[in-house]
mmCIF file of C-alpha atoms and ligand atoms in Angstrom:
data_model
loop_
_atom_site.group_PDB
_atom_site.id
_atom_site.type_symbol
_atom_site.label_atom_id
_atom_site.label_comp_id
_atom_site.label_asym_id
_atom_site.label_seq_id
_atom_site.Cartn_x
_atom_site.Cartn_y
_atom_site.Cartn_z
ATOM 1 C CA PHE A 1 55.634 41.736 -45.592
ATOM 2 C CA GLY A 2 56.386 41.022 -49.001
ATOM 3 C CA LYS A 3 60.089 42.309 -48.902
ATOM 4 C CA ASN A 4 61.013 39.232 -50.235
ATOM 5 C CA ILE A 5 58.771 37.916 -53.228
ATOM 6 C CA HIS A 6 58.816 34.572 -55.199
ATOM 7 C CA TYR A 7 56.830 34.541 -58.264
ATOM 8 C CA TYR A 8 55.974 31.983 -60.207
ATOM 9 C CA ASP A 9 53.564 31.897 -63.525
ATOM 10 C CA GLU A 10 52.440 28.178 -63.040
ATOM 11 C CA ALA A 11 52.862 26.035 -59.978
ATOM 12 C CA GLY A 12 51.118 23.353 -58.011
ATOM 13 C CA SER A 13 50.081 25.285 -54.880
ATOM 14 C CA SER A 14 51.624 28.690 -53.486
ATOM 15 C CA ASN A 15 51.145 26.868 -49.914
ATOM 16 C CA ASP A 16 53.333 23.851 -50.922
ATOM 17 C CA ILE A 17 55.987 26.363 -52.250
ATOM 18 C CA ALA A 18 56.194 28.256 -48.965
ATOM 19 C CA LYS A 19 56.523 25.432 -46.937
ATOM 20 C CA LYS A 20 59.434 24.226 -48.629
ATOM 21 C CA LEU A 21 60.858 27.597 -48.324
ATOM 22 C CA ALA A 22 59.654 28.354 -45.033
ATOM 23 C CA PRO A 23 62.668 26.981 -42.690
ATOM 24 C CA THR A 24 65.081 29.220 -43.961
ATOM 25 C CA ALA A 25 63.033 32.030 -45.445
ATOM 26 C CA GLU A 26 62.746 35.384 -43.375
ATOM 27 C CA GLU A 27 59.202 36.363 -41.819
ATOM 28 C CA GLY A 28 56.909 38.397 -44.067
ATOM 29 C CA THR A 29 58.126 36.537 -47.438
ATOM 30 C CA ILE A 30 55.571 35.742 -49.938
ATOM 31 C CA VAL A 31 55.033 33.118 -52.842
ATOM 32 C CA VAL A 32 52.631 34.410 -55.714
ATOM 33 C CA VAL A 33 51.305 32.376 -58.366
ATOM 34 C CA GLU A 34 49.865 33.745 -61.404
ATOM 35 C CA GLN A 35 48.035 30.204 -62.251
ATOM 36 C CA GLN A 36 47.710 27.244 -59.619
ATOM 37 C CA THR A 37 47.521 23.794 -61.027
ATOM 38 C CA GLY A 38 46.948 22.034 -57.610
ATOM 39 C CA GLY A 39 45.482 24.859 -55.560
ATOM 40 C CA ARG A 40 44.087 23.870 -52.122
ATOM 41 C CA GLY A 41 41.258 24.667 -50.251
ATOM 42 C CA ARG A 42 40.017 23.635 -46.469
ATOM 43 C CA LEU A 43 39.062 20.156 -45.481
ATOM 44 C CA GLY A 44 41.016 18.500 -48.458
ATOM 45 C CA ARG A 45 39.016 20.470 -51.110
ATOM 46 C CA GLN A 46 40.054 21.547 -54.379
ATOM 47 C CA TRP A 47 40.376 25.427 -54.994
ATOM 48 C CA ALA A 48 39.984 26.749 -58.460
ATOM 49 C CA SER A 49 43.043 29.078 -59.515
ATOM 50 C CA PRO A 50 42.774 30.420 -62.628
ATOM 51 C CA LYS A 51 45.016 33.382 -64.273
ATOM 52 C CA GLY A 52 43.361 36.824 -63.208
ATOM 53 C CA GLY A 53 42.910 35.723 -59.377
ATOM 54 C CA ILE A 54 45.427 36.681 -56.791
ATOM 55 C CA TRP A 55 46.747 33.591 -55.211
ATOM 56 C CA PHE A 56 49.733 33.613 -52.974
ATOM 57 C CA SER A 57 51.239 32.522 -49.551
ATOM 58 C CA THR A 58 52.765 34.238 -46.645
ATOM 59 C CA ILE A 59 55.601 32.900 -44.384
ATOM 60 C CA LEU A 60 55.406 33.741 -40.814
ATOM 61 C CA LYS A 61 57.116 32.578 -37.612
ATOM 62 C CA PRO A 62 54.925 33.888 -34.900
ATOM 63 C CA ARG A 63 55.410 32.989 -31.046
ATOM 64 C CA ILE A 64 52.388 31.397 -30.561
ATOM 65 C CA ALA A 65 50.989 28.075 -29.118
ATOM 66 C CA LEU A 66 49.388 25.786 -32.043
ATOM 67 C CA SER A 67 45.833 26.320 -30.441
ATOM 68 C CA ALA A 68 46.423 30.135 -31.380
ATOM 69 C CA ALA A 69 47.010 29.729 -34.900
ATOM 70 C CA SER A 70 43.416 29.931 -36.088
ATOM 71 C CA ARG A 71 43.482 33.234 -34.767
ATOM 72 C CA LEU A 72 45.956 34.050 -37.345
ATOM 73 C CA THR A 73 43.504 33.136 -40.289
ATOM 74 C CA LEU A 74 40.768 35.351 -38.467
ATOM 75 C CA THR A 75 43.123 38.332 -38.353
ATOM 76 C CA PHE A 76 44.148 38.141 -41.897
ATOM 77 C CA GLY A 77 40.496 37.828 -42.831
ATOM 78 C CA LEU A 78 40.015 40.999 -41.315
ATOM 79 C CA SER A 79 43.286 42.714 -43.403
ATOM 80 C CA VAL A 80 41.584 41.203 -46.881
ATOM 81 C CA THR A 81 38.247 42.656 -45.982
ATOM 82 C CA LYS A 82 39.654 46.057 -45.141
ATOM 83 C CA ALA A 83 41.795 46.402 -47.902
ATOM 84 C CA LEU A 84 38.444 45.518 -50.487
ATOM 85 C CA ARG A 85 36.727 48.080 -48.661
ATOM 86 C CA GLU A 86 39.299 50.433 -49.041
ATOM 87 C CA PHE A 87 39.037 49.156 -52.973
ATOM 88 C CA GLY A 88 35.174 50.206 -52.616
ATOM 89 C CA PHE A 89 33.977 46.640 -51.929
ATOM 90 C CA ASP A 90 31.114 45.722 -49.657
ATOM 91 C CA ALA A 91 33.270 43.199 -48.044
ATOM 92 C CA LYS A 92 31.888 41.137 -45.245
ATOM 93 C CA ILE A 93 33.804 38.417 -43.116
ATOM 94 C CA LYS A 94 32.030 34.919 -42.711
ATOM 95 C CA TRP A 95 33.238 33.045 -39.560
ATOM 96 C CA PRO A 96 35.834 31.492 -39.655
ATOM 97 C CA ASN A 97 37.891 32.594 -42.779
ATOM 98 C CA ASP A 98 35.853 33.312 -45.792
ATOM 99 C CA VAL A 99 35.462 36.974 -47.284
ATOM 100 C CA LEU A 100 32.348 37.798 -48.829
ATOM 101 C CA VAL A 101 31.297 40.618 -51.208
ATOM 102 C CA ASN A 102 27.905 41.399 -51.739
ATOM 103 C CA GLY A 103 27.055 38.477 -49.883
ATOM 104 C CA LYS A 104 29.177 36.002 -51.983
ATOM 105 C CA LYS A 105 32.683 34.259 -51.183
ATOM 106 C CA VAL A 106 35.452 35.991 -53.005
ATOM 107 C CA CYS A 107 38.326 34.908 -50.748
ATOM 108 C CA GLY A 108 39.177 31.841 -48.707
ATOM 109 C CA ILE A 109 42.261 31.403 -46.572
ATOM 110 C CA LEU A 110 43.893 28.345 -45.617
ATOM 111 C CA THR A 111 46.214 28.342 -42.868
ATOM 112 C CA GLU A 112 49.058 25.631 -42.484
ATOM 113 C CA VAL A 113 51.265 25.280 -39.573
ATOM 114 C CA ASP A 114 54.322 23.344 -38.790
ATOM 115 C CA ALA A 115 54.683 22.816 -35.242
ATOM 116 C CA GLU A 116 56.985 21.199 -32.513
ATOM 117 C CA ILE A 117 55.276 19.643 -29.950
ATOM 118 C CA ASP A 118 52.981 22.930 -29.168
ATOM 119 C CA THR A 119 55.701 25.537 -30.114
ATOM 120 C CA VAL A 120 54.809 26.950 -33.640
ATOM 121 C CA GLU A 121 57.799 26.588 -35.790
ATOM 122 C CA PHE A 122 56.193 28.411 -38.827
ATOM 123 C CA VAL A 123 52.756 29.122 -40.510
ATOM 124 C CA VAL A 124 51.825 29.350 -44.078
ATOM 125 C CA ILE A 125 48.823 31.786 -44.718
ATOM 126 C CA GLY A 126 47.689 30.846 -48.127
ATOM 127 C CA ILE A 127 45.084 33.356 -49.330
ATOM 128 C CA GLY A 128 43.165 32.999 -52.507
ATOM 129 C CA ILE A 129 40.994 36.029 -54.220
ATOM 130 C CA ASN A 130 38.790 35.442 -56.915
ATOM 131 C CA ALA A 131 40.042 38.660 -58.895
ATOM 132 C CA ASN A 132 39.852 39.309 -62.616
ATOM 133 C CA MET A 133 38.329 36.352 -63.409
ATOM 134 C CA SER A 134 34.407 35.466 -63.770
ATOM 135 C CA LEU A 135 32.641 32.763 -62.501
ATOM 136 C CA LYS A 136 32.697 30.922 -65.342
ATOM 137 C CA ASP A 137 36.492 30.190 -64.910
ATOM 138 C CA ILE A 138 35.444 28.002 -61.865
ATOM 139 C CA PRO A 139 34.367 24.782 -62.592
ATOM 140 C CA GLU A 140 30.553 24.217 -61.520
ATOM 141 C CA GLU A 141 31.044 22.014 -58.584
ATOM 142 C CA LEU A 142 33.503 24.371 -56.893
ATOM 143 C CA ARG A 143 31.632 27.640 -57.494
ATOM 144 C CA GLU A 144 29.321 27.203 -54.375
ATOM 145 C CA ASN A 145 28.087 30.580 -53.061
ATOM 146 C CA SER A 146 31.212 32.274 -54.823
ATOM 147 C CA THR A 147 31.607 35.136 -56.957
ATOM 148 C CA THR A 148 34.669 37.305 -58.321
ATOM 149 C CA LEU A 149 35.709 40.905 -57.977
ATOM 150 C CA ARG A 150 35.000 41.782 -61.825
ATOM 151 C CA ASP A 151 31.524 39.932 -61.633
ATOM 152 C CA GLU A 152 30.989 42.310 -58.848
ATOM 153 C CA GLY A 153 32.511 45.758 -60.041
ATOM 154 C CA GLY A 154 32.100 45.504 -63.198
ATOM 155 C CA LYS A 155 35.692 45.975 -64.391
ATOM 156 C CA SER A 156 38.880 44.362 -63.153
ATOM 157 C CA ILE A 157 41.088 45.619 -60.544
ATOM 158 C CA ASP A 158 44.804 46.771 -60.586
ATOM 159 C CA ARG A 159 45.942 43.656 -58.492
ATOM 160 C CA VAL A 160 49.418 45.051 -58.024
ATOM 161 C CA GLU A 161 48.149 47.897 -56.119
ATOM 162 C CA PHE A 162 45.403 45.815 -54.599
ATOM 163 C CA LEU A 163 48.127 43.499 -53.230
ATOM 164 C CA GLN A 164 50.323 45.842 -52.261
ATOM 165 C CA LYS A 165 47.438 47.535 -49.974
ATOM 166 C CA LEU A 166 46.521 44.069 -48.569
ATOM 167 C CA LEU A 167 50.286 43.621 -47.515
ATOM 168 C CA PHE A 168 50.341 46.699 -45.686
ATOM 169 C CA GLU A 169 47.008 45.567 -44.493
ATOM 170 C CA MET A 170 48.185 42.114 -43.234
ATOM 171 C CA GLU A 171 51.512 43.774 -41.849
ATOM 172 C CA GLN A 172 49.680 46.087 -39.513
ATOM 173 C CA GLU A 173 47.434 43.413 -38.317
ATOM 174 C CA TYR A 174 50.264 41.352 -37.417
ATOM 175 C CA ILE A 175 51.588 44.153 -35.427
ATOM 176 C CA ARG A 176 48.738 44.575 -33.661
ATOM 177 C CA PHE A 177 48.320 40.599 -33.053
ATOM 178 C CA SER A 178 51.744 40.268 -31.594
ATOM 179 C CA THR A 179 51.733 43.535 -29.527
ATOM 180 C CA ARG A 180 48.213 44.081 -28.438
ATOM 181 C CA PRO A 181 45.029 41.964 -26.821
ATOM 182 C CA PHE A 182 43.468 39.619 -29.569
ATOM 183 C CA SER A 183 40.300 40.880 -28.244
ATOM 184 C CA GLU A 184 40.989 44.140 -29.843
ATOM 185 C CA ILE A 185 41.121 42.759 -33.146
ATOM 186 C CA MET A 186 37.990 40.334 -32.405
ATOM 187 C CA GLU A 187 36.056 43.621 -31.652
ATOM 188 C CA GLU A 188 36.857 44.774 -35.434
ATOM 189 C CA ILE A 189 36.192 41.725 -36.706
ATOM 190 C CA ILE A 190 32.753 41.303 -35.245
ATOM 191 C CA THR A 191 31.506 44.911 -36.485
ATOM 192 C CA LEU A 192 32.463 43.560 -39.996
ATOM 193 C CA SER A 193 30.637 40.239 -39.608
ATOM 194 C CA ASP A 194 28.547 38.482 -41.861
ATOM 195 C CA THR A 195 27.803 35.824 -39.597
ATOM 196 C CA ILE A 196 25.803 37.023 -36.456
ATOM 197 C CA GLY A 197 22.237 36.771 -36.393
ATOM 198 C CA ARG A 198 22.588 34.086 -39.228
ATOM 199 C CA GLU A 199 20.734 30.952 -39.011
ATOM 200 C CA VAL A 200 23.187 28.395 -39.635
ATOM 201 C CA THR A 201 24.418 24.490 -39.795
ATOM 202 C CA VAL A 202 27.891 23.949 -38.393
ATOM 203 C CA ASN A 203 29.632 20.965 -39.493
ATOM 204 C CA MET A 204 32.550 19.727 -36.915
ATOM 205 C CA PRO A 205 34.573 16.404 -37.357
ATOM 206 C CA ASN A 206 32.422 14.399 -35.169
ATOM 207 C CA ARG A 207 28.822 16.266 -35.522
ATOM 208 C CA ILE A 208 26.864 18.804 -36.692
ATOM 209 C CA ALA A 209 25.170 21.744 -34.517
ATOM 210 C CA GLU A 210 21.938 24.081 -35.850
ATOM 211 C CA GLY A 211 20.833 27.032 -34.591
ATOM 212 C CA THR A 212 21.216 30.862 -34.809
ATOM 213 C CA VAL A 213 24.563 32.640 -34.660
ATOM 214 C CA VAL A 214 24.335 35.008 -31.310
ATOM 215 C CA GLY A 215 27.847 36.338 -31.497
ATOM 216 C CA ILE A 216 31.409 35.558 -31.684
ATOM 217 C CA SER A 217 33.554 35.482 -28.472
ATOM 218 C CA LYS A 218 36.743 37.709 -27.812
ATOM 219 C CA THR A 219 38.738 34.427 -28.422
ATOM 220 C CA GLY A 220 37.050 34.350 -31.736
ATOM 221 C CA ALA A 221 34.692 31.258 -31.091
ATOM 222 C CA LEU A 222 31.189 31.310 -32.724
ATOM 223 C CA LEU A 223 28.425 31.631 -30.125
ATOM 224 C CA LEU A 224 25.513 29.543 -31.177
ATOM 225 C CA LYS A 225 22.115 29.625 -29.846
ATOM 226 C CA ARG A 226 20.990 25.859 -30.529
ATOM 227 C CA THR A 227 17.516 24.801 -31.198
ATOM 228 C CA ASP A 228 17.116 23.587 -27.862
ATOM 229 C CA GLY A 229 18.055 27.119 -26.493
ATOM 230 C CA GLU A 230 21.518 26.108 -24.919
ATOM 231 C CA ILE A 231 24.330 28.459 -26.124
ATOM 232 C CA GLU A 232 27.337 26.705 -27.247
ATOM 233 C CA GLU A 233 30.626 27.898 -27.998
ATOM 234 C CA ILE A 234 32.156 26.387 -31.339
ATOM 235 C CA ILE A 235 36.100 27.319 -31.802
ATOM 236 C CA ALA A 236 36.263 25.291 -35.181
ATOM 237 C CA GLY A 237 33.920 24.253 -38.018
ATOM 238 C CA ARG A 238 32.279 24.748 -41.336
ATOM 239 C CA CYS A 239 29.182 26.993 -41.173
ATOM 240 C CA ILE A 240 26.581 26.903 -43.810
ATOM 241 C CA TYR A 241 23.981 29.477 -44.060
ATOM 242 C CA THR A 242 20.549 27.587 -44.081
ATOM 243 C CA LYS A 243 18.635 30.836 -45.179
ATOM 244 C CA LYS A 244 19.905 33.584 -47.599
HETATM 245 C C1 BTN B 1 39.397 27.957 -48.610
HETATM 246 O O1 BTN B 1 38.366 28.321 -48.869
HETATM 247 O O2 BTN B 1 38.983 26.449 -48.882
HETATM 248 C C2 BTN B 1 40.604 28.180 -48.860
HETATM 249 C C3 BTN B 1 41.042 28.516 -49.988
HETATM 250 C C4 BTN B 1 42.539 28.624 -50.230
HETATM 251 C C5 BTN B 1 43.340 29.144 -51.379
HETATM 252 C C6 BTN B 1 44.561 29.660 -51.295
HETATM 253 S S1 BTN B 1 45.162 30.250 -52.899
HETATM 254 C C7 BTN B 1 46.683 30.551 -52.440
HETATM 255 C C8 BTN B 1 47.262 29.136 -51.731
HETATM 256 N N1 BTN B 1 47.527 27.985 -52.390
HETATM 257 C C9 BTN B 1 46.771 27.050 -52.191
HETATM 258 O O3 BTN B 1 46.551 25.992 -52.530
HETATM 259 N N2 BTN B 1 45.523 27.378 -51.348
HETATM 260 C C10 BTN B 1 45.695 28.861 -51.097
#
Protein backbone atom coordinates (compact mmCIF):
# COMPACT_ATOMS: atom_id res chain seq x y z
CA PHE A 1 0.00 0.00 0.00
CA GLY A 2 1.20 3.52 -0.74
CA LYS A 3 3.41 2.69 -3.72
CA ASN A 4 1.36 5.33 -5.54
CA ILE A 5 0.54 8.39 -3.46
CA HIS A 6 -1.52 11.36 -4.62
CA TYR A 7 -1.02 14.30 -2.28
CA TYR A 8 -3.12 17.48 -2.08
CA ASP A 9 -2.65 20.49 0.19
CA GLU A 10 -6.34 21.15 0.10
CA ALA A 11 -9.28 19.34 -1.52
CA GLY A 12 -12.94 18.60 -0.92
CA SER A 13 -12.81 14.96 0.15
CA SER A 14 -10.07 12.37 -0.40
CA ASN A 15 -12.77 9.73 -0.95
CA ASP A 16 -14.18 11.68 -3.90
CA ILE A 17 -10.74 12.00 -5.52
CA ALA A 18 -10.06 8.30 -4.91
CA LYS A 19 -13.38 7.30 -6.48
CA LYS A 20 -12.50 9.26 -9.65
CA LEU A 21 -9.04 7.69 -9.85
CA ALA A 22 -10.19 4.18 -8.95
CA PRO A 23 -11.19 2.74 -12.37
CA THR A 24 -7.65 3.15 -13.72
CA ALA A 25 -5.64 3.14 -10.49
CA GLU A 26 -3.53 0.31 -9.18
CA GLU A 27 -4.72 -1.43 -6.04
CA GLY A 28 -3.18 0.12 -2.93
CA THR A 29 -3.04 3.63 -4.41
CA ILE A 30 -3.63 6.25 -1.74
CA VAL A 31 -4.90 9.82 -1.76
CA VAL A 32 -3.71 12.03 1.11
CA VAL A 33 -5.20 15.46 1.75
CA GLU A 34 -3.67 17.89 4.25
CA GLN A 35 -6.92 19.78 4.74
CA GLN A 36 -10.36 18.72 3.48
CA THR A 37 -12.94 21.38 2.80
CA GLY A 38 -15.74 18.84 2.30
CA GLY A 39 -14.77 15.94 4.57
CA ARG A 40 -17.57 13.39 4.77
CA GLY A 41 -18.54 11.09 7.60
CA ARG A 42 -20.93 8.16 7.70
CA LEU A 43 -24.66 8.61 7.24
CA GLY A 44 -24.20 11.82 5.28
CA ARG A 45 -22.61 13.67 8.17
CA GLN A 46 -19.80 16.21 7.91
CA TRP A 47 -16.29 15.34 9.04
CA ALA A 48 -14.10 18.17 10.35
CA SER A 49 -10.73 17.87 8.59
CA PRO A 50 -8.41 20.72 9.60
CA LYS A 51 -4.62 20.82 9.04
CA GLY A 52 -2.70 18.49 11.33
CA GLY A 53 -5.01 15.49 11.00
CA ILE A 54 -4.44 12.41 8.87
CA TRP A 55 -7.05 12.29 6.10
CA PHE A 56 -6.55 9.70 3.40
CA SER A 57 -8.25 7.15 1.18
CA THR A 58 -7.06 3.81 -0.16
CA ILE A 59 -8.23 2.23 -3.42
CA LEU A 60 -8.82 -1.54 -3.36
CA LYS A 61 -10.07 -4.04 -5.89
CA PRO A 62 -10.97 -7.07 -3.81
CA ARG A 63 -12.75 -10.06 -5.28
CA ILE A 64 -15.66 -10.06 -2.89
CA ALA A 65 -19.42 -9.84 -2.93
CA LEU A 66 -21.02 -6.53 -2.06
CA SER A 67 -22.29 -8.00 1.20
CA ALA A 68 -18.71 -8.62 2.38
CA ALA A 69 -17.57 -5.01 2.01
CA SER A 70 -18.35 -4.09 5.63
CA ARG A 71 -15.82 -6.72 6.69
CA LEU A 72 -13.11 -4.61 5.08
CA THR A 73 -14.07 -1.68 7.29
CA LEU A 74 -13.73 -3.86 10.39
CA THR A 75 -10.39 -5.17 9.12
CA PHE A 76 -8.90 -1.70 8.64
CA GLY A 77 -10.28 -0.56 11.99
CA LEU A 78 -8.08 -3.29 13.39
CA SER A 79 -5.07 -1.96 11.43
CA VAL A 80 -5.56 1.56 12.79
CA THR A 81 -5.92 0.19 16.33
CA LYS A 82 -2.73 -1.85 16.04
CA ALA A 83 -0.73 1.05 14.58
CA LEU A 84 -1.91 3.35 17.39
CA ARG A 85 -1.00 0.76 20.02
CA GLU A 86 2.49 0.53 18.52
CA PHE A 87 2.70 4.29 19.08
CA GLY A 88 1.82 3.80 22.75
CA PHE A 89 -1.87 4.74 22.66
CA ASP A 90 -4.53 2.74 24.50
CA ALA A 91 -6.59 2.17 21.36
CA LYS A 92 -9.71 0.03 21.07
CA ILE A 93 -12.36 -0.68 18.46
CA LYS A 94 -15.88 0.58 18.81
CA TRP A 95 -18.19 -1.50 16.63
CA PRO A 96 -18.56 -1.14 13.73
CA ASN A 97 -15.91 1.30 12.60
CA ASP A 98 -14.61 3.80 15.09
CA VAL A 99 -11.31 3.66 16.90
CA LEU A 100 -11.18 5.06 20.41
CA VAL A 101 -8.24 6.21 22.51
CA ASN A 102 -8.88 6.37 26.26
CA GLY A 103 -12.54 5.75 25.47
CA LYS A 104 -12.95 8.68 23.06
CA LYS A 105 -13.15 8.68 19.26
CA VAL A 106 -9.97 9.55 17.35
CA CYS A 107 -10.67 7.80 14.07
CA GLY A 108 -13.57 7.20 11.72
CA ILE A 109 -13.69 5.08 8.57
CA LEU A 110 -15.92 5.71 5.57
CA THR A 111 -16.04 2.81 3.11
CA GLU A 112 -17.57 3.42 -0.30
CA VAL A 113 -18.17 0.66 -2.81
CA ASP A 114 -18.71 0.67 -6.54
CA ALA A 115 -20.43 -2.56 -7.51
CA GLU A 116 -21.87 -4.00 -10.71
CA ILE A 117 -24.85 -6.17 -9.68
CA ASP A 118 -23.22 -8.06 -6.79
CA THR A 119 -19.60 -7.94 -7.94
CA VAL A 120 -17.42 -5.31 -6.36
CA GLU A 121 -15.49 -3.23 -8.92
CA PHE A 122 -13.57 -1.16 -6.40
CA VAL A 123 -13.68 -0.09 -2.79
CA VAL A 124 -12.51 3.22 -1.38
CA ILE A 125 -11.57 3.11 2.29
CA GLY A 126 -11.46 6.63 3.74
CA ILE A 127 -9.69 6.93 7.07
CA GLY A 128 -9.69 10.06 9.20
CA ILE A 129 -7.50 10.35 12.30
CA ASN A 130 -7.60 13.34 14.63
CA ALA A 131 -3.82 13.60 15.05
CA ASN A 132 -1.88 16.84 15.56
CA MET A 133 -4.82 19.08 16.35
CA SER A 134 -6.92 19.80 19.35
CA LEU A 135 -10.58 19.29 20.00
CA LYS A 136 -10.98 23.07 19.66
CA ASP A 137 -10.23 22.66 15.93
CA ILE A 138 -13.44 20.65 15.53
CA PRO A 139 -16.74 22.58 15.45
CA GLU A 140 -18.71 21.94 18.63
CA GLU A 141 -21.62 20.26 16.86
CA LEU A 142 -19.28 17.66 15.32
CA ARG A 143 -17.28 16.84 18.47
CA GLU A 144 -19.54 14.21 20.01
CA ASN A 145 -17.32 12.03 22.21
CA SER A 146 -14.13 12.78 20.27
CA THR A 147 -10.55 13.50 21.12
CA THR A 148 -7.24 13.93 19.30
CA LEU A 149 -3.90 12.15 19.56
CA ARG A 150 -2.21 15.37 20.64
CA ASP A 151 -4.75 15.97 23.40
CA GLU A 152 -4.37 12.40 24.66
CA GLY A 153 -0.60 12.05 24.26
CA GLY A 154 0.34 15.60 25.24
CA LYS A 155 2.48 16.01 22.12
CA SER A 156 2.35 15.80 18.35
CA ILE A 157 3.16 12.56 16.56
CA ASP A 158 5.32 12.13 13.46
CA ARG A 159 2.52 11.76 10.92
CA VAL A 160 4.75 10.41 8.15
CA GLU A 161 6.17 7.71 10.40
CA PHE A 162 2.68 6.88 11.63
CA LEU A 163 1.22 6.66 8.14
CA GLN A 164 4.07 4.37 7.06
CA LYS A 165 3.34 2.07 9.98
CA LEU A 166 -0.39 2.18 9.32
CA LEU A 167 -0.02 1.39 5.60
CA PHE A 168 2.18 -1.56 6.51
CA GLU A 169 -0.44 -2.82 8.99
CA MET A 170 -3.20 -2.33 6.42
CA GLU A 171 -1.30 -4.31 3.80
CA GLN A 172 -0.68 -7.15 6.25
CA GLU A 173 -4.34 -7.31 7.23
CA TYR A 174 -5.47 -7.10 3.63
CA ILE A 175 -3.29 -10.08 2.73
CA ARG A 176 -4.78 -11.94 5.69
CA PHE A 177 -8.28 -10.88 4.60
CA SER A 178 -7.64 -12.23 1.11
CA THR A 179 -6.03 -15.52 2.11
CA ARG A 180 -7.41 -16.61 5.51
CA PRO A 181 -10.85 -17.21 7.00
CA PHE A 182 -12.38 -13.93 8.19
CA SER A 183 -12.94 -15.47 11.63
CA GLU A 184 -9.19 -15.16 12.25
CA ILE A 185 -9.33 -11.37 11.88
CA MET A 186 -12.55 -11.24 13.89
CA GLU A 187 -10.97 -13.05 16.81
CA GLU A 188 -8.35 -10.34 17.06
CA ILE A 189 -10.95 -7.60 16.69
CA ILE A 190 -12.91 -9.12 19.56
CA THR A 191 -9.88 -8.97 21.86
CA LEU A 192 -9.48 -5.25 21.08
CA SER A 193 -13.18 -4.42 21.21
CA ASP A 194 -14.42 -1.64 23.45
CA THR A 195 -18.05 -2.50 22.75
CA ILE A 196 -18.53 -5.94 24.32
CA GLY A 197 -20.27 -5.66 27.68
CA ARG A 198 -21.63 -2.18 26.97
CA GLU A 199 -25.20 -1.06 27.32
CA VAL A 200 -26.14 0.40 23.99
CA THR A 201 -28.77 1.81 21.70
CA VAL A 202 -28.33 0.71 18.09
CA ASN A 203 -29.86 2.87 15.40
CA MET A 204 -30.80 1.01 12.25
CA PRO A 205 -32.47 2.46 9.16
CA ASN A 206 -35.98 1.42 10.23
CA ARG A 207 -35.80 0.93 13.96
CA ILE A 208 -33.85 1.08 17.20
CA ALA A 209 -32.68 -1.80 19.42
CA GLU A 210 -31.61 -1.49 23.04
CA GLY A 211 -29.74 -3.86 25.30
CA THR A 212 -26.32 -5.15 26.34
CA VAL A 213 -23.65 -6.22 23.85
CA VAL A 214 -22.77 -9.83 24.65
CA GLY A 215 -20.38 -10.40 21.76
CA ILE A 216 -19.47 -9.92 18.13
CA SER A 217 -20.02 -12.85 15.79
CA LYS A 218 -17.32 -14.38 13.60
CA THR A 219 -18.88 -12.62 10.64
CA GLY A 220 -18.69 -9.22 12.34
CA ALA A 221 -22.29 -8.81 13.50
CA LEU A 222 -23.09 -7.31 16.89
CA LEU A 223 -24.72 -9.74 19.33
CA LEU A 224 -27.17 -7.79 21.42
CA LYS A 225 -29.04 -9.12 24.42
CA ARG A 226 -32.17 -7.03 24.20
CA THR A 227 -34.05 -5.70 27.18
CA ASP A 228 -36.70 -8.38 26.48
CA GLY A 229 -34.01 -11.07 26.91
CA GLU A 230 -33.78 -12.12 23.25
CA ILE A 231 -30.36 -12.24 21.56
CA GLU A 232 -30.35 -10.34 18.29
CA GLU A 233 -27.66 -10.35 15.60
CA ILE A 234 -27.19 -6.88 14.12
CA ILE A 235 -25.25 -6.66 10.87
CA ALA A 236 -25.15 -2.89 10.44
CA GLY A 237 -26.13 0.12 12.48
CA ARG A 238 -24.95 3.04 14.55
CA CYS A 239 -24.05 2.11 18.09
CA ILE A 240 -24.48 4.59 20.93
CA TYR A 241 -23.29 3.81 24.46
CA THR A 242 -26.05 4.54 26.94
CA LYS A 243 -23.71 4.52 29.95
CA LYS A 244 -20.08 5.68 30.16
C1 LIG B 1 -17.19 8.60 10.38
O1 LIG B 1 -16.81 8.21 11.50
O2 LIG B 1 -18.29 9.14 10.22
C2 LIG B 1 -16.28 8.36 9.19
C3 LIG B 1 -15.32 9.50 8.96
C4 LIG B 1 -14.39 9.29 7.78
C5 LIG B 1 -13.48 10.48 7.50
C6 LIG B 1 -12.45 10.21 6.43
S1 LIG B 1 -11.22 11.46 6.29
C7 LIG B 1 -10.63 10.77 4.81
C8 LIG B 1 -11.86 10.34 4.01
N1 LIG B 1 -12.39 11.45 3.22
C9 LIG B 1 -13.61 11.82 3.64
O3 LIG B 1 -14.28 12.75 3.14
N2 LIG B 1 -14.00 11.05 4.67
C10 LIG B 1 -13.01 10.06 5.01
